[in-house]
Amino acid sequence: MEKRNFSRITFNVGTVIKWQDKSLKGEVENLSLQGMLARITDPLPTGEEVEITIYLTGVSPQIPINLQGEVIRSSEEGLALKFIKMNTDSFIHLRNIMAHNTGDSSKVMDELFSFIKHKQESVDNH
């Protein structure tokens, strides 16, 4: 099992997962800078790439966060997704969500820098 490098928060907002010709609507159950668990009952194959849109509520107009992800696990709980690509705006929104909900923006940034350092060391060692 992969070790989590990021804090995870409960965050209930709408999401749409697009895979092939399907658009699956559901709700985000928990969220981190690295991935999320979405309550979606339709199973998807592990390892498949998907397009993810998370809809931030409470603002007008509603803000969509667009990401690309990979299905890590698919079960009755929902879909566990790892984020594999995001634009700068989406990253900033996720970082702000995490900082606000954990109440510790320095911890969020420390986790991010540690993750980047680990990834760079992995690249350097290969």
GROMACS .gro file of N, CA, C and O in nm:
model
  504
    1MET      N    1   0.084  -0.118   0.000
    1MET     CA    2   0.000   0.000   0.000
    1MET      C    3   0.089   0.125   0.000
    1MET      O    4   0.187   0.133   0.071
    2GLU      N    5   0.052   0.223  -0.080
    2GLU     CA    6   0.129   0.345  -0.093
    2GLU      C    7   0.114   0.431   0.032
    2GLU      O    8   0.005   0.448   0.086
    3LYS      N    9   0.226   0.485   0.082
    3LYS     CA   10   0.224   0.572   0.197
    3LYS      C   11   0.171   0.709   0.156
    3LYS      O   12   0.210   0.764   0.056
    4ARG      N   13   0.081   0.764   0.236
    4ARG     CA   14   0.026   0.895   0.205
    4ARG      C   15   0.125   1.003   0.246
    4ARG      O   16   0.177   1.003   0.357
    5ASN      N   17   0.148   1.097   0.155
    5ASN     CA   18   0.239   1.207   0.181
    5ASN      C   19   0.167   1.337   0.211
    5ASN      O   20   0.230   1.435   0.244
    6PHE      N   21   0.035   1.337   0.200
    6PHE     CA   22  -0.041   1.459   0.216
    6PHE      C   23  -0.152   1.440   0.317
    6PHE      O   24  -0.210   1.333   0.328
    7SER      N   25  -0.185   1.550   0.387
    7SER     CA   26  -0.301   1.549   0.475
    7SER      C   27  -0.425   1.527   0.390
    7SER      O   28  -0.432   1.569   0.275
    8ARG      N   29  -0.523   1.463   0.448
    8ARG     CA   30  -0.647   1.433   0.379
    8ARG      C   31  -0.759   1.498   0.461
    8ARG      O   32  -0.759   1.489   0.582
    9ILE      N   33  -0.852   1.564   0.392
    9ILE     CA   34  -0.962   1.630   0.460
    9ILE      C   35  -1.096   1.576   0.409
    9ILE      O   36  -1.104   1.530   0.296
   10THR      N   37  -1.198   1.583   0.493
   10THR     CA   38  -1.334   1.555   0.448
   10THR      C   39  -1.380   1.679   0.373
   10THR      O   40  -1.366   1.791   0.422
   11PHE      N   41  -1.430   1.659   0.253
   11PHE     CA   42  -1.467   1.773   0.169
   11PHE      C   43  -1.579   1.730   0.077
   11PHE      O   44  -1.557   1.657  -0.019
   12ASN      N   45  -1.702   1.769   0.109
   12ASN     CA   46  -1.819   1.721   0.036
   12ASN      C   47  -1.868   1.824  -0.064
   12ASN      O   48  -1.939   1.917  -0.028
   13VAL      N   49  -1.827   1.807  -0.188
   13VAL     CA   50  -1.873   1.889  -0.300
   13VAL      C   51  -1.896   1.798  -0.419
   13VAL      O   52  -1.852   1.683  -0.421
   14GLY      N   53  -1.963   1.850  -0.520
   14GLY     CA   54  -1.992   1.770  -0.638
   14GLY      C   55  -1.871   1.748  -0.726
   14GLY      O   56  -1.777   1.829  -0.727
   15THR      N   57  -1.872   1.636  -0.797
   15THR     CA   58  -1.766   1.605  -0.891
   15THR      C   59  -1.823   1.530  -1.011
   15THR      O   60  -1.927   1.465  -1.000
   16VAL      N   61  -1.756   1.545  -1.123
   16VAL     CA   62  -1.788   1.467  -1.242
   16VAL      C   63  -1.659   1.400  -1.289
   16VAL      O   64  -1.555   1.466  -1.301
   17ILE      N   65  -1.666   1.270  -1.310
   17ILE     CA   66  -1.553   1.192  -1.358
   17ILE      C   67  -1.586   1.150  -1.501
   17ILE      O   68  -1.689   1.086  -1.525
   18LYS      N   69  -1.500   1.187  -1.595
   18LYS     CA   70  -1.520   1.149  -1.735
   18LYS      C   71  -1.420   1.041  -1.772
   18LYS      O   72  -1.300   1.055  -1.749
   19TRP      N   73  -1.475   0.932  -1.827
   19TRP     CA   74  -1.392   0.820  -1.873
   19TRP      C   75  -1.454   0.768  -2.001
   19TRP      O   76  -1.573   0.735  -2.004
   20GLN      N   77  -1.373   0.764  -2.105
   20GLN     CA   78  -1.421   0.725  -2.237
   20GLN      C   79  -1.544   0.809  -2.271
   20GLN      O   80  -1.536   0.930  -2.272
   21ASP      N   81  -1.658   0.747  -2.297
   21ASP     CA   82  -1.777   0.825  -2.334
   21ASP      C   83  -1.873   0.842  -2.216
   21ASP      O   84  -1.987   0.884  -2.233
   22LYS      N   85  -1.828   0.811  -2.094
   22LYS     CA   86  -1.914   0.821  -1.975
   22LYS      C   87  -1.881   0.947  -1.895
   22LYS      O   88  -1.765   0.985  -1.882
   23SER      N   89  -1.985   1.008  -1.839
   23SER     CA   90  -1.971   1.115  -1.740
   23SER      C   91  -2.042   1.068  -1.615
   23SER      O   92  -2.164   1.051  -1.614
   24LEU      N   93  -1.965   1.045  -1.509
   24LEU     CA   94  -2.019   0.993  -1.384
   24LEU      C   95  -2.026   1.104  -1.281
   24LEU      O   96  -1.924   1.164  -1.247
   25LYS      N   97  -2.147   1.132  -1.230
   25LYS     CA   98  -2.164   1.235  -1.128
   25LYS      C   99  -2.157   1.171  -0.991
   25LYS      O  100  -2.207   1.060  -0.970
   26GLY      N  101  -2.096   1.245  -0.899
   26GLY     CA  102  -2.087   1.196  -0.762
   26GLY      C  103  -2.049   1.308  -0.669
   26GLY      O  104  -2.067   1.426  -0.701
   27GLU      N  105  -1.996   1.270  -0.554
   27GLU     CA  106  -1.956   1.366  -0.454
   27GLU      C  107  -1.818   1.330  -0.401
   27GLU      O  108  -1.788   1.213  -0.380
   28VAL      N  109  -1.736   1.432  -0.382
   28VAL     CA  110  -1.606   1.412  -0.320
   28VAL      C  111  -1.630   1.377  -0.174
   28VAL      O  112  -1.709   1.441  -0.106
   29GLU      N  113  -1.565   1.271  -0.127
   29GLU     CA  114  -1.575   1.235   0.015
   29GLU      C  115  -1.456   1.289   0.093
   29GLU      O  116  -1.471   1.346   0.199
   30ASN      N  117  -1.335   1.267   0.039
   30ASN     CA  118  -1.219   1.328   0.101
   30ASN      C  119  -1.120   1.367  -0.008
   30ASN      O  120  -1.126   1.319  -0.121
   31LEU      N  121  -1.028   1.456   0.030
   31LEU     CA  122  -0.945   1.524  -0.068
   31LEU      C  123  -0.807   1.550  -0.010
   31LEU      O  124  -0.793   1.576   0.109
   32SER      N  125  -0.705   1.543  -0.095
   32SER     CA  126  -0.570   1.585  -0.060
   32SER      C  127  -0.511   1.651  -0.184
   32SER      O  128  -0.575   1.657  -0.288
   33LEU      N  129  -0.388   1.699  -0.173
   33LEU     CA  130  -0.321   1.756  -0.290
   33LEU      C  131  -0.283   1.647  -0.389
   33LEU      O  132  -0.252   1.674  -0.504
   34GLN      N  133  -0.285   1.523  -0.346
   34GLN     CA  134  -0.241   1.411  -0.429
   34GLN      C  135  -0.357   1.331  -0.490
   34GLN      O  136  -0.338   1.265  -0.590
   35GLY      N  137  -0.476   1.339  -0.430
   35GLY     CA  138  -0.585   1.259  -0.482
   35GLY      C  139  -0.713   1.279  -0.404
   35GLY      O  140  -0.723   1.368  -0.320
   36MET      N  141  -0.810   1.192  -0.432
   36MET     CA  142  -0.940   1.204  -0.365
   36MET      C  143  -1.015   1.071  -0.368
   36MET      O  144  -0.982   0.983  -0.447
   37LEU      N  145  -1.115   1.063  -0.281
   37LEU     CA  146  -1.210   0.953  -0.284
   37LEU      C  147  -1.343   1.014  -0.324
   37LEU      O  148  -1.390   1.110  -0.263
   38ALA      N  149  -1.402   0.961  -0.431
   38ALA     CA  150  -1.530   1.012  -0.481
   38ALA      C  151  -1.638   0.906  -0.462
   38ALA      O  152  -1.616   0.790  -0.495
   39ARG      N  153  -1.752   0.947  -0.407
   39ARG     CA  154  -1.866   0.855  -0.394
   39ARG      C  155  -1.934   0.845  -0.529
   39ARG      O  156  -2.016   0.928  -0.566
   40ILE      N  157  -1.893   0.744  -0.602
   40ILE     CA  158  -1.949   0.712  -0.733
   40ILE      C  159  -1.966   0.561  -0.736
   40ILE      O  160  -1.870   0.488  -0.710
   41THR      N  161  -2.085   0.516  -0.766
   41THR     CA  162  -2.112   0.372  -0.757
   41THR      C  163  -2.073   0.295  -0.882
   41THR      O  164  -2.056   0.174  -0.876
   42ASP      N  165  -2.056   0.364  -0.996
   42ASP     CA  166  -2.017   0.294  -1.119
   42ASP      C  167  -1.869   0.255  -1.109
   42ASP      O  168  -1.784   0.342  -1.094
   43PRO      N  169  -1.838   0.127  -1.120
   43PRO     CA  170  -1.698   0.086  -1.112
   43PRO      C  171  -1.622   0.124  -1.239
   43PRO      O  172  -1.678   0.125  -1.349
   44LEU      N  173  -1.495   0.158  -1.223
   44LEU     CA  174  -1.405   0.183  -1.336
   44LEU      C  175  -1.281   0.096  -1.318
   44LEU      O  176  -1.241   0.069  -1.205
   45PRO      N  177  -1.217   0.057  -1.427
   45PRO     CA  178  -1.098  -0.027  -1.415
   45PRO      C  179  -0.981   0.046  -1.350
   45PRO      O  180  -0.955   0.163  -1.381
   46THR      N  181  -0.912  -0.022  -1.261
   46THR     CA  182  -0.792   0.031  -1.198
   46THR      C  183  -0.687   0.061  -1.305
   46THR      O  184  -0.671  -0.014  -1.400
   47GLY      N  185  -0.618   0.174  -1.289
   47GLY     CA  186  -0.513   0.212  -1.382
   47GLY      C  187  -0.560   0.300  -1.496
   47GLY      O  188  -0.478   0.355  -1.570
   48GLU      N  189  -0.691   0.315  -1.512
   48GLU     CA  190  -0.744   0.398  -1.620
   48GLU      C  191  -0.728   0.546  -1.588
   48GLU      O  192  -0.743   0.588  -1.473
   49GLU      N  193  -0.697   0.625  -1.691
   49GLU     CA  194  -0.690   0.770  -1.675
   49GLU      C  195  -0.828   0.829  -1.694
   49GLU      O  196  -0.905   0.785  -1.780
   50VAL      N  197  -0.860   0.930  -1.612
   50VAL     CA  198  -0.990   0.995  -1.616
   50VAL      C  199  -0.971   1.147  -1.610
   50VAL      O  200  -0.867   1.196  -1.566
   51GLU      N  201  -1.073   1.218  -1.654
   51GLU     CA  202  -1.079   1.363  -1.637
   51GLU      C  203  -1.168   1.389  -1.516
   51GLU      O  204  -1.276   1.329  -1.504
   52ILE      N  205  -1.123   1.476  -1.428
   52ILE     CA  206  -1.193   1.504  -1.303
   52ILE      C  207  -1.229   1.652  -1.300
   52ILE      O  208  -1.145   1.737  -1.327
   53THR      N  209  -1.354   1.681  -1.264
   53THR     CA  210  -1.394   1.818  -1.236
   53THR      C  211  -1.456   1.819  -1.097
   53THR      O  212  -1.547   1.741  -1.068
   54ILE      N  213  -1.402   1.905  -1.011
   54ILE     CA  214  -1.454   1.925  -0.877
   54ILE      C  215  -1.521   2.062  -0.879
   54ILE      O  216  -1.462   2.160  -0.925
   55TYR      N  217  -1.645   2.069  -0.830
   55TYR     CA  218  -1.720   2.195  -0.832
   55TYR      C  219  -1.724   2.257  -0.694
   55TYR      O  220  -1.786   2.202  -0.603
   56LEU      N  221  -1.655   2.371  -0.680
   56LEU     CA  222  -1.655   2.442  -0.553
   56LEU      C  223  -1.786   2.518  -0.539
   56LEU      O  224  -1.826   2.593  -0.629
   57THR      N  225  -1.854   2.498  -0.428
   57THR     CA  226  -1.983   2.562  -0.404
   57THR      C  227  -1.965   2.678  -0.307
   57THR      O  228  -1.858   2.696  -0.249
   58GLY      N  229  -2.068   2.756  -0.293
   58GLY     CA  230  -2.063   2.868  -0.200
   58GLY      C  231  -2.009   2.994  -0.264
   58GLY      O  232  -1.990   3.096  -0.198
   59VAL      N  233  -1.975   2.987  -0.392
   59VAL     CA  234  -1.929   3.104  -0.465
   59VAL      C  235  -2.011   3.114  -0.593
   59VAL      O  236  -2.062   3.016  -0.643
   60SER      N  237  -2.025   3.236  -0.641
   60SER     CA  238  -2.099   3.254  -0.766
   60SER      C  239  -2.015   3.339  -0.859
   60SER      O  240  -1.972   3.448  -0.820
   61PRO      N  241  -1.984   3.292  -0.978
   61PRO     CA  242  -2.025   3.162  -1.031
   61PRO      C  243  -1.946   3.048  -0.967
   61PRO      O  244  -1.840   3.070  -0.910
   62GLN      N  245  -2.002   2.929  -0.978
   62GLN     CA  246  -1.938   2.809  -0.924
   62GLN      C  247  -1.802   2.790  -0.990
   62GLN      O  248  -1.788   2.808  -1.110
   63ILE      N  249  -1.700   2.754  -0.910
   63ILE     CA  250  -1.564   2.738  -0.962
   63ILE      C  251  -1.535   2.591  -0.988
   63ILE      O  252  -1.542   2.509  -0.896
   64PRO      N  253  -1.503   2.556  -1.114
   64PRO     CA  254  -1.464   2.417  -1.141
   64PRO      C  255  -1.312   2.402  -1.128
   64PRO      O  256  -1.236   2.489  -1.169
   65ILE      N  257  -1.269   2.293  -1.066
   65ILE     CA  258  -1.127   2.257  -1.062
   65ILE      C  259  -1.113   2.138  -1.156
   65ILE      O  260  -1.175   2.034  -1.135
   66ASN      N  261  -1.032   2.154  -1.261
   66ASN     CA  262  -1.015   2.048  -1.361
   66ASN      C  263  -0.880   1.980  -1.344
   66ASN      O  264  -0.777   2.047  -1.335
   67LEU      N  265  -0.883   1.848  -1.339
   67LEU     CA  266  -0.763   1.768  -1.316
   67LEU      C  267  -0.767   1.644  -1.404
   67LEU      O  268  -0.872   1.604  -1.451
   68GLN      N  269  -0.651   1.583  -1.419
   68GLN     CA  270  -0.645   1.449  -1.477
   68GLN      C  271  -0.603   1.355  -1.365
   68GLN      O  272  -0.520   1.391  -1.280
   69GLY      N  273  -0.660   1.237  -1.365
   69GLY     CA  274  -0.630   1.143  -1.259
   69GLY      C  275  -0.622   1.001  -1.309
   69GLY      O  276  -0.645   0.972  -1.427
   70GLU      N  277  -0.588   0.914  -1.216
   70GLU     CA  278  -0.579   0.771  -1.243
   70GLU      C  279  -0.659   0.698  -1.137
   70GLU      O  280  -0.652   0.733  -1.018
   71VAL      N  281  -0.736   0.597  -1.179
   71VAL     CA  282  -0.814   0.517  -1.085
   71VAL      C  283  -0.718   0.426  -1.009
   71VAL      O  284  -0.648   0.344  -1.068
   72ILE      N  285  -0.714   0.442  -0.879
   72ILE     CA  286  -0.628   0.360  -0.792
   72ILE      C  287  -0.706   0.243  -0.735
   72ILE      O  288  -0.655   0.134  -0.718
   73ARG      N  289  -0.835   0.269  -0.704
   73ARG     CA  290  -0.921   0.164  -0.647
   73ARG      C  291  -1.065   0.196  -0.683
   73ARG      O  292  -1.106   0.311  -0.687
   74SER      N  293  -1.141   0.093  -0.710
   74SER     CA  294  -1.283   0.107  -0.741
   74SER      C  295  -1.358   0.004  -0.658
   74SER      O  296  -1.333  -0.115  -0.670
   75SER      N  297  -1.448   0.052  -0.570
   75SER     CA  298  -1.523  -0.038  -0.483
   75SER      C  299  -1.659   0.022  -0.453
   75SER      O  300  -1.695   0.126  -0.507
   76GLU      N  301  -1.734  -0.043  -0.362
   76GLU     CA  302  -1.864   0.012  -0.322
   76GLU      C  303  -1.848   0.146  -0.254
   76GLU      O  304  -1.939   0.228  -0.252
   77GLU      N  305  -1.731   0.169  -0.190
   77GLU     CA  306  -1.703   0.299  -0.127
   77GLU      C  307  -1.700   0.411  -0.229
   77GLU      O  308  -1.735   0.523  -0.200
   78GLY      N  309  -1.653   0.378  -0.347
   78GLY     CA  310  -1.640   0.478  -0.452
   78GLY      C  311  -1.509   0.460  -0.527
   78GLY      O  312  -1.450   0.353  -0.528
   79LEU      N  313  -1.464   0.568  -0.588
   79LEU     CA  314  -1.341   0.566  -0.666
   79LEU      C  315  -1.231   0.639  -0.592
   79LEU      O  316  -1.247   0.756  -0.555
   80ALA      N  317  -1.119   0.570  -0.572
   80ALA     CA  318  -0.999   0.635  -0.519
   80ALA      C  319  -0.918   0.679  -0.641
   80ALA      O  320  -0.885   0.597  -0.727
   81LEU      N  321  -0.890   0.808  -0.648
   81LEU     CA  322  -0.823   0.865  -0.764
   81LEU      C  323  -0.695   0.937  -0.723
   81LEU      O  324  -0.693   1.008  -0.623
   82LYS      N  325  -0.590   0.915  -0.800
   82LYS     CA  326  -0.464   0.986  -0.780
   82LYS      C  327  -0.456   1.094  -0.888
   82LYS      O  328  -0.479   1.067  -1.006
   83PHE      N  329  -0.423   1.216  -0.847
   83PHE     CA  330  -0.408   1.324  -0.943
   83PHE      C  331  -0.275   1.308  -1.016
   83PHE      O  332  -0.171   1.287  -0.954
   84ILE      N  333  -0.279   1.315  -1.150
   84ILE     CA  334  -0.155   1.300  -1.227
   84ILE      C  335  -0.121   1.426  -1.304
   84ILE      O  336  -0.007   1.442  -1.347
   85LYS      N  337  -0.218   1.516  -1.321
   85LYS     CA  338  -0.189   1.641  -1.392
   85LYS      C  339  -0.293   1.745  -1.353
   85LYS      O  340  -0.412   1.713  -1.341
   86MET      N  341  -0.245   1.869  -1.332
   86MET     CA  342  -0.335   1.979  -1.304
   86MET      C  343  -0.269   2.109  -1.347
   86MET      O  344  -0.147   2.118  -1.349
   87ASN      N  345  -0.352   2.206  -1.382
   87ASN     CA  346  -0.296   2.336  -1.418
   87ASN      C  347  -0.268   2.417  -1.291
   87ASN      O  348  -0.306   2.377  -1.180
   88THR      N  349  -0.203   2.530  -1.307
   88THR     CA  350  -0.163   2.611  -1.192
   88THR      C  351  -0.283   2.659  -1.112
   88THR      O  352  -0.282   2.654  -0.989
   89ASP      N  353  -0.389   2.705  -1.180
   89ASP     CA  354  -0.508   2.753  -1.109
   89ASP      C  355  -0.569   2.642  -1.023
   89ASP      O  356  -0.608   2.667  -0.908
   90SER      N  357  -0.579   2.522  -1.077
   90SER     CA  358  -0.635   2.411  -1.002
   90SER      C  359  -0.549   2.378  -0.881
   90SER      O  360  -0.600   2.353  -0.772
   91PHE      N  361  -0.416   2.380  -0.899
   91PHE     CA  362  -0.327   2.354  -0.786
   91PHE      C  363  -0.346   2.459  -0.677
   91PHE      O  364  -0.354   2.426  -0.558
   92ILE      N  365  -0.355   2.586  -0.716
   92ILE     CA  366  -0.372   2.693  -0.617
   92ILE      C  367  -0.503   2.676  -0.542
   92ILE      O  368  -0.508   2.690  -0.419
   93HIS      N  369  -0.611   2.642  -0.613
   93HIS     CA  370  -0.739   2.619  -0.545
   93HIS      C  371  -0.728   2.503  -0.446
   93HIS      O  372  -0.774   2.515  -0.332
   94LEU      N  373  -0.666   2.392  -0.488
   94LEU     CA  374  -0.650   2.278  -0.398
   94LEU      C  375  -0.565   2.313  -0.277
   94LEU      O  376  -0.598   2.278  -0.164
   95ARG      N  377  -0.456   2.383  -0.301
   95ARG     CA  378  -0.370   2.423  -0.189
   95ARG      C  379  -0.447   2.511  -0.091
   95ARG      O  380  -0.438   2.492   0.031
   96ASN      N  381  -0.525   2.606  -0.142
   96ASN     CA  382  -0.602   2.694  -0.054
   96ASN      C  383  -0.710   2.618   0.023
   96ASN      O  384  -0.733   2.645   0.141
   97ILE      N  385  -0.775   2.522  -0.044
   97ILE     CA  386  -0.875   2.438   0.024
   97ILE      C  387  -0.809   2.362   0.138
   97ILE      O  388  -0.861   2.357   0.250
   98MET      N  389  -0.695   2.301   0.110
   98MET     CA  390  -0.626   2.222   0.213
   98MET      C  391  -0.579   2.311   0.328
   98MET      O  392  -0.596   2.276   0.445
   99ALA      N  393  -0.520   2.426   0.297
   99ALA     CA  394  -0.472   2.517   0.401
   99ALA      C  395  -0.587   2.565   0.488
   99ALA      O  396  -0.577   2.567   0.612
  100HIS      N  397  -0.699   2.601   0.425
  100HIS     CA  398  -0.815   2.649   0.500
  100HIS      C  399  -0.874   2.540   0.589
  100HIS      O  400  -0.908   2.565   0.705
  101ASN      N  401  -0.886   2.419   0.536
  101ASN     CA  402  -0.952   2.312   0.610
  101ASN      C  403  -0.864   2.243   0.713
  101ASN      O  404  -0.915   2.184   0.807
  102THR      N  405  -0.733   2.247   0.694
  102THR     CA  406  -0.644   2.192   0.797
  102THR      C  407  -0.609   2.297   0.900
  102THR      O  408  -0.566   2.265   1.010
  103GLY      N  409  -0.626   2.425   0.863
  103GLY     CA  410  -0.592   2.534   0.954
  103GLY      C  411  -0.442   2.553   0.968
  103GLY      O  412  -0.396   2.621   1.057
  104ASP      N  413  -0.365   2.492   0.878
  104ASP     CA  414  -0.219   2.497   0.889
  104ASP      C  415  -0.156   2.505   0.751
  104ASP      O  416  -0.115   2.403   0.695
  105SER      N  417  -0.149   2.625   0.696
  105SER     CA  418  -0.095   2.640   0.560
  105SER      C  419   0.052   2.602   0.553
  105SER      O  420   0.098   2.551   0.450
  106SER      N  421   0.129   2.622   0.661
  106SER     CA  422   0.271   2.585   0.656
  106SER      C  423   0.287   2.433   0.647
  106SER      O  424   0.377   2.384   0.579
  107LYS      N  425   0.197   2.358   0.713
  107LYS     CA  426   0.204   2.212   0.705
  107LYS      C  427   0.176   2.166   0.562
  107LYS      O  428   0.244   2.076   0.511
  108VAL      N  429   0.078   2.226   0.498
  108VAL     CA  430   0.044   2.191   0.360
  108VAL      C  431   0.164   2.217   0.270
  108VAL      O  432   0.200   2.134   0.186
  109MET      N  433   0.230   2.330   0.286
  109MET     CA  434   0.346   2.362   0.204
  109MET      C  435   0.463   2.269   0.235
  109MET      O  436   0.534   2.226   0.145
  110ASP      N  437   0.484   2.236   0.363
  110ASP     CA  438   0.590   2.142   0.400
  110ASP      C  439   0.567   2.006   0.335
  110ASP      O  440   0.661   1.943   0.286
  111GLU      N  441   0.442   1.958   0.334
  111GLU     CA  442   0.410   1.831   0.270
  111GLU      C  443   0.440   1.837   0.121
  111GLU      O  444   0.495   1.743   0.064
  112LEU      N  445   0.404   1.948   0.059
  112LEU     CA  446   0.428   1.964  -0.084
  112LEU      C  447   0.578   1.964  -0.114
  112LEU      O  448   0.624   1.893  -0.203
  113PHE      N  449   0.656   2.040  -0.039
  113PHE     CA  450   0.801   2.046  -0.064
  113PHE      C  451   0.867   1.911  -0.040
  113PHE      O  452   0.956   1.870  -0.114
  114SER      N  453   0.821   1.839   0.063
  114SER     CA  454   0.874   1.705   0.090
  114SER      C  455   0.843   1.610  -0.025
  114SER      O  456   0.929   1.532  -0.068
  115PHE      N  457   0.723   1.619  -0.078
  115PHE     CA  458   0.681   1.535  -0.190
  115PHE      C  459   0.765   1.565  -0.313
  115PHE      O  460   0.814   1.475  -0.380
  116ILE      N  461   0.785   1.694  -0.344
  116ILE     CA  462   0.865   1.734  -0.460
  116ILE      C  463   1.009   1.686  -0.443
  116ILE      O  464   1.068   1.632  -0.537
  117LYS      N  465   1.064   1.700  -0.325
  117LYS     CA  466   1.201   1.655  -0.298
  117LYS      C  467   1.213   1.505  -0.319
  117LYS      O  468   1.306   1.457  -0.382
  118HIS      N  469   1.115   1.429  -0.268
  118HIS     CA  470   1.115   1.283  -0.282
  118HIS      C  471   1.107   1.244  -0.430
  118HIS      O  472   1.178   1.155  -0.476
  119LYS      N  473   1.020   1.311  -0.506
  119LYS     CA  474   1.007   1.281  -0.649
  119LYS      C  475   1.137   1.313  -0.722
  119LYS      O  476   1.180   1.237  -0.809
  120GLN      N  477   1.201   1.423  -0.688
  120GLN     CA  478   1.325   1.460  -0.753
  120GLN      C  479   1.435   1.359  -0.722
  120GLN      O  480   1.513   1.319  -0.809
  121GLU      N  481   1.441   1.312  -0.597
  121GLU     CA  482   1.540   1.211  -0.560
  121GLU      C  483   1.516   1.081  -0.636
  121GLU      O  484   1.610   1.015  -0.678
  122SER      N  485   1.389   1.046  -0.657
  122SER     CA  486   1.355   0.927  -0.736
  122SER      C  487   1.405   0.939  -0.879
  122SER      O  488   1.458   0.845  -0.937
  123VAL      N  489   1.387   1.057  -0.937
  123VAL     CA  490   1.432   1.083  -1.074
  123VAL      C  491   1.585   1.078  -1.081
  123VAL      O  492   1.643   1.018  -1.170
  124ASP      N  493   1.652   1.138  -0.983
  124ASP     CA  494   1.797   1.141  -0.980
  124ASP      C  495   1.858   1.002  -0.965
  124ASP      O  496   1.967   0.975  -1.014
  125ASN      N  497   1.788   0.913  -0.895
  125ASN     CA  498   1.840   0.778  -0.870
  125ASN      C  499   1.813   0.681  -0.986
  125ASN      O  500   1.852   0.566  -0.980
  126HIS      N  501   1.741   0.725  -1.088
  126HIS     CA  502   1.712   0.637  -1.202
  126HIS      C  503   1.787   0.675  -1.323
  126HIS      O  504   1.840   0.758  -1.360
   0.00000   0.00000   0.00000
